[in-house]
mmCIF file of C-alpha atoms in Angstrom:
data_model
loop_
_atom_site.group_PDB
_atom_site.id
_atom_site.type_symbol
_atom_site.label_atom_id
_atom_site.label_comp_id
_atom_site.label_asym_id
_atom_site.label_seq_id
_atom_site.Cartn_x
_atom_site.Cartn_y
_atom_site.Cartn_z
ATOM 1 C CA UNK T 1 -14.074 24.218 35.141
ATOM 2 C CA UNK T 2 -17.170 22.219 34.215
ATOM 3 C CA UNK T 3 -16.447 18.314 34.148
ATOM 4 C CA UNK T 4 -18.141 17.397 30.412
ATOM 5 C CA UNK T 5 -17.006 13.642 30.645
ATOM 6 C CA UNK T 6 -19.973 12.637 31.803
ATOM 7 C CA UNK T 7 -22.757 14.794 30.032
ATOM 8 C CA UNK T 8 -24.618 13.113 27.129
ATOM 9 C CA UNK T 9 -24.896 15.100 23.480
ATOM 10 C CA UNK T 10 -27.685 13.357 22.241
ATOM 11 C CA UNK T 11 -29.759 13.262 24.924
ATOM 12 C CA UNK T 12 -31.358 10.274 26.614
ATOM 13 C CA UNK T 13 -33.524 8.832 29.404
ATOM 14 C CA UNK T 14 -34.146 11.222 32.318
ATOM 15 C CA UNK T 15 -31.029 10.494 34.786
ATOM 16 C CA UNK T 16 -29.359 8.107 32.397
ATOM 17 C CA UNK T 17 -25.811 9.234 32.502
ATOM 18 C CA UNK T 18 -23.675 8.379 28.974
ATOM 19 C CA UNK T 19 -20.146 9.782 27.760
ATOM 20 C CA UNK T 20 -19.858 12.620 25.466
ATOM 21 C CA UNK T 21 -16.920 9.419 23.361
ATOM 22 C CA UNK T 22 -20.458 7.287 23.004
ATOM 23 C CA UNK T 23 -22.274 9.746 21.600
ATOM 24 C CA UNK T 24 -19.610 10.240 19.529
ATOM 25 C CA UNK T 25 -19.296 6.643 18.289
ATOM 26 C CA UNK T 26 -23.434 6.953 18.162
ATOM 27 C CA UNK T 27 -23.242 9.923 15.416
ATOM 28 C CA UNK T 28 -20.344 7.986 13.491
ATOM 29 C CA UNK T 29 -22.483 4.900 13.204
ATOM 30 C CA UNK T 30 -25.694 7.069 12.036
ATOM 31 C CA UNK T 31 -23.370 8.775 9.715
ATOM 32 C CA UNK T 32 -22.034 5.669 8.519
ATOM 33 C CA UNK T 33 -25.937 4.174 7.943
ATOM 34 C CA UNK T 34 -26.804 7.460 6.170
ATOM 35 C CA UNK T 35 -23.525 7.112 3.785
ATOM 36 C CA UNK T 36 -24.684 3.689 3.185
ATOM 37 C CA UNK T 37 -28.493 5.017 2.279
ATOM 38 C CA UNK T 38 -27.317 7.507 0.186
ATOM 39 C CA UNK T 39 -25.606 5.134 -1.718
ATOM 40 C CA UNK T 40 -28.177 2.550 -2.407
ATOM 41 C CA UNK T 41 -30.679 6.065 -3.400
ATOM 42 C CA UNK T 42 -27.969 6.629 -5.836
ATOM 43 C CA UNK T 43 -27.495 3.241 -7.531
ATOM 44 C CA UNK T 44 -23.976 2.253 -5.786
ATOM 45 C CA UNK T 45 -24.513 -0.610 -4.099
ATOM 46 C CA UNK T 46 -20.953 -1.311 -3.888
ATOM 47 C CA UNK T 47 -20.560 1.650 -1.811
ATOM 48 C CA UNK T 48 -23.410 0.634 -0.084
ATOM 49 C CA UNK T 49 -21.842 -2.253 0.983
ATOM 50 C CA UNK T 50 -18.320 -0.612 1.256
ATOM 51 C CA UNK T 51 -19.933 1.466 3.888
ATOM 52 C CA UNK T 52 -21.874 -1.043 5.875
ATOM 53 C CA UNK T 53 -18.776 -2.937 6.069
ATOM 54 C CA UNK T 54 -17.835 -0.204 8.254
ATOM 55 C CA UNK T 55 -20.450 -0.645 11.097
ATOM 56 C CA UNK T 56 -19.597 -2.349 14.405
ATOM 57 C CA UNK T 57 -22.509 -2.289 16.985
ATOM 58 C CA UNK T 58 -20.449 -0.821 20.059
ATOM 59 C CA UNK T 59 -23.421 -0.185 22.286
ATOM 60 C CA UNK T 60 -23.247 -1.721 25.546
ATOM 61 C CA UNK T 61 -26.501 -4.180 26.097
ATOM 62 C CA UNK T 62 -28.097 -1.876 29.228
ATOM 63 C CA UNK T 63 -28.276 0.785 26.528
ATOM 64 C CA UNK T 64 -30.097 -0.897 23.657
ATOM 65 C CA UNK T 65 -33.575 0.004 24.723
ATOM 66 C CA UNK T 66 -32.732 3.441 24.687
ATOM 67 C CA UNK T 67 -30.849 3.570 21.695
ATOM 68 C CA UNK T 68 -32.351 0.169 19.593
ATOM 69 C CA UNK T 69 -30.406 1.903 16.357
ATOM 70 C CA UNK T 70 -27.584 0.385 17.729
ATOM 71 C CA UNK T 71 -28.287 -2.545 16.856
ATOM 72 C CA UNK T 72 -27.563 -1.628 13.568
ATOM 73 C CA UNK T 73 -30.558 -4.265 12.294
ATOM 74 C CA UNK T 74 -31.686 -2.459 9.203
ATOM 75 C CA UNK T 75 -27.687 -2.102 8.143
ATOM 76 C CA UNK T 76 -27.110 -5.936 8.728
ATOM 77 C CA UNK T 77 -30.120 -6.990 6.540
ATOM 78 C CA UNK T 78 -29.373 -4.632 3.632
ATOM 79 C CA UNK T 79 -25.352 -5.601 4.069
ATOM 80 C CA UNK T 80 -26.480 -9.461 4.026
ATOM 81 C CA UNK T 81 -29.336 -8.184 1.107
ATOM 82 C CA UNK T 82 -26.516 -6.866 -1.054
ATOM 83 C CA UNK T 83 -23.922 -9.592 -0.453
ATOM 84 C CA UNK T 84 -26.873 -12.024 -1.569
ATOM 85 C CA UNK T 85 -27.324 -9.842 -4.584
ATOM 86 C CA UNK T 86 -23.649 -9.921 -5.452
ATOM 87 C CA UNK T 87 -23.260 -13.623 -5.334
ATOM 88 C CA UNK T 88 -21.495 -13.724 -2.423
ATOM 89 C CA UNK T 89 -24.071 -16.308 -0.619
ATOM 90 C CA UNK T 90 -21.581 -17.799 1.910
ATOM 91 C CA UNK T 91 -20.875 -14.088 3.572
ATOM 92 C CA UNK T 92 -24.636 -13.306 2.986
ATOM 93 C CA UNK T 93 -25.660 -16.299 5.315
ATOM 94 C CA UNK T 94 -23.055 -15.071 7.828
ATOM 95 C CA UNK T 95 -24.031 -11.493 7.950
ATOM 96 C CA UNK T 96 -27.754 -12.273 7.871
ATOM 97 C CA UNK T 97 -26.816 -15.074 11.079
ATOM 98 C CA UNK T 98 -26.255 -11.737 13.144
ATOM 99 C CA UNK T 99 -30.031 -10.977 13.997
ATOM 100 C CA UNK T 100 -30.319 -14.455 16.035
ATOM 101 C CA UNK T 101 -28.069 -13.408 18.593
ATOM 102 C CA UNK T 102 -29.750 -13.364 21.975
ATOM 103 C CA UNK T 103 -27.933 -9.854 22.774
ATOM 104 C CA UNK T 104 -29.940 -7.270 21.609
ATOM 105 C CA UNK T 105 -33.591 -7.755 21.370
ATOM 106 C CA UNK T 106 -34.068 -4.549 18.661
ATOM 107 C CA UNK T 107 -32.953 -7.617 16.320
ATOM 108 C CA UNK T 108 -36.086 -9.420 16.219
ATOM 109 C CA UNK T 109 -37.645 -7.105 14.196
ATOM 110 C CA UNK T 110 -35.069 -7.935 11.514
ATOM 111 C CA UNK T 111 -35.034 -12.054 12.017
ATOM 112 C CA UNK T 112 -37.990 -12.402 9.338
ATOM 113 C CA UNK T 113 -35.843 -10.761 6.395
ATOM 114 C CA UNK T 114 -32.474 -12.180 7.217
ATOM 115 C CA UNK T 115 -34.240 -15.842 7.011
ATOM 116 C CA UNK T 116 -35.409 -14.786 3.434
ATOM 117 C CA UNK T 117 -32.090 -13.494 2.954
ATOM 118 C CA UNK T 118 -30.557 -17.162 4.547
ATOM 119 C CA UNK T 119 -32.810 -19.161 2.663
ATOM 120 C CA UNK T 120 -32.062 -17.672 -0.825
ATOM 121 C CA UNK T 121 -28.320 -18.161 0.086
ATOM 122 C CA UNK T 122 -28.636 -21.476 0.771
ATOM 123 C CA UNK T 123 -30.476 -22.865 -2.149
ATOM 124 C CA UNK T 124 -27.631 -20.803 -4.481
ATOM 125 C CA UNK T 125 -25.203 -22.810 -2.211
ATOM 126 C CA UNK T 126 -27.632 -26.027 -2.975
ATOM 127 C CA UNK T 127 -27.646 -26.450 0.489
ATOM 128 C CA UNK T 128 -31.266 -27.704 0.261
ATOM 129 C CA UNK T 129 -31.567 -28.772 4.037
ATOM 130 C CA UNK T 130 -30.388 -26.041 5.624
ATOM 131 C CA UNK T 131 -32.721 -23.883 2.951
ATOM 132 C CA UNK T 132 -35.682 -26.078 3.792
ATOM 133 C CA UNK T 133 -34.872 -25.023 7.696
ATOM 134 C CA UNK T 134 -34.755 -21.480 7.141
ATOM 135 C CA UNK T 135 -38.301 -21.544 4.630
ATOM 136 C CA UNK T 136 -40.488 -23.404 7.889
ATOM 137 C CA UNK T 137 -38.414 -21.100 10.615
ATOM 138 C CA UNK T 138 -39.801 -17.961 8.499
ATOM 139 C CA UNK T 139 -43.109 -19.944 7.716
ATOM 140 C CA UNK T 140 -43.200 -19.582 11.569
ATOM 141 C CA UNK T 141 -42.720 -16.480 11.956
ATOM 142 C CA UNK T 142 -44.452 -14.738 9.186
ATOM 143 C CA UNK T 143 -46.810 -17.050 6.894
ATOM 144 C CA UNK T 144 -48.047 -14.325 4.875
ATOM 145 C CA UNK T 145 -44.036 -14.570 3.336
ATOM 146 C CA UNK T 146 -44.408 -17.878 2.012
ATOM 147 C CA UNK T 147 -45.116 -18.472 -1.363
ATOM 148 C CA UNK T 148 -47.583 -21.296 -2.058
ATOM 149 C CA UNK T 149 -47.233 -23.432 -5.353
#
């Protein structure tokens, strides 16, 4: 009897050993992402956001340059996008907080939209300062953003 436990579904680095239960909690997160995209192609965002409610990044942090998906960036942007859009600004900042975390790297891609995303919260909160911190961290980061007067 052949041992499967141990044999990767999806494939990977050569010699980089996985379990067939993390591939399967890789497909149910891309499944999960894709439910969420079809919904925002079809006008739902509630589903949208009912799905991307869903998503837990489970992959261990050794893995994450082999599978930077993971991460789940683009879902916690467009999560923390469509809580913004719904008026629910104090769960928007929170979500959007998620792509400073130190963990996973694949992240930093997403750090220049979830400040947009933090700073628009903030002023609807009329938390000026804390707006005013996010604007110059993004200014930072990506001047081409910011909108001159």
């Amino acid at each position: 009897a052949q041992d499967c436990s141990r044999r990767t579904v999806l494939g990977g680095p050569a010699g980089h050993s996985d379990t067939v239960e993390a591939d399967i909690r890789r497909v149910g997160m891309f499944a999960g992402s894709l439910v969420a995209r079809a919904a925002l192609a079809a006008g739902d965002p509630a589903q949208a956001l009912a799905a991307l409610a869903t998503l837990t990044p489970t992959e261990r942090r050794s893995n994450l340059e082999w599978y930077p998906w993971s991460s789940l960036g683009w879902e916690t942007v467009a999560r923390a996008q469509l809580l913004l859009r719904a008026g629910r600004y104090d769960e928007a900042l929170r979500v959007a907080s998620i792509t400073d975390s130190p963990a996973a790297v694949p992240l930093v891609m997403y750090v220049p939209a979830s400040l947009a995303v933090r700073e628009a919260a903030a002023r609807a909160l009329g938390r000026r300062d804390q707006a005013e911190g996010f604007a110059r961290r993004l200014a930072a980061l990506r001047p081409d953003l910011v909108s001159t007067p």
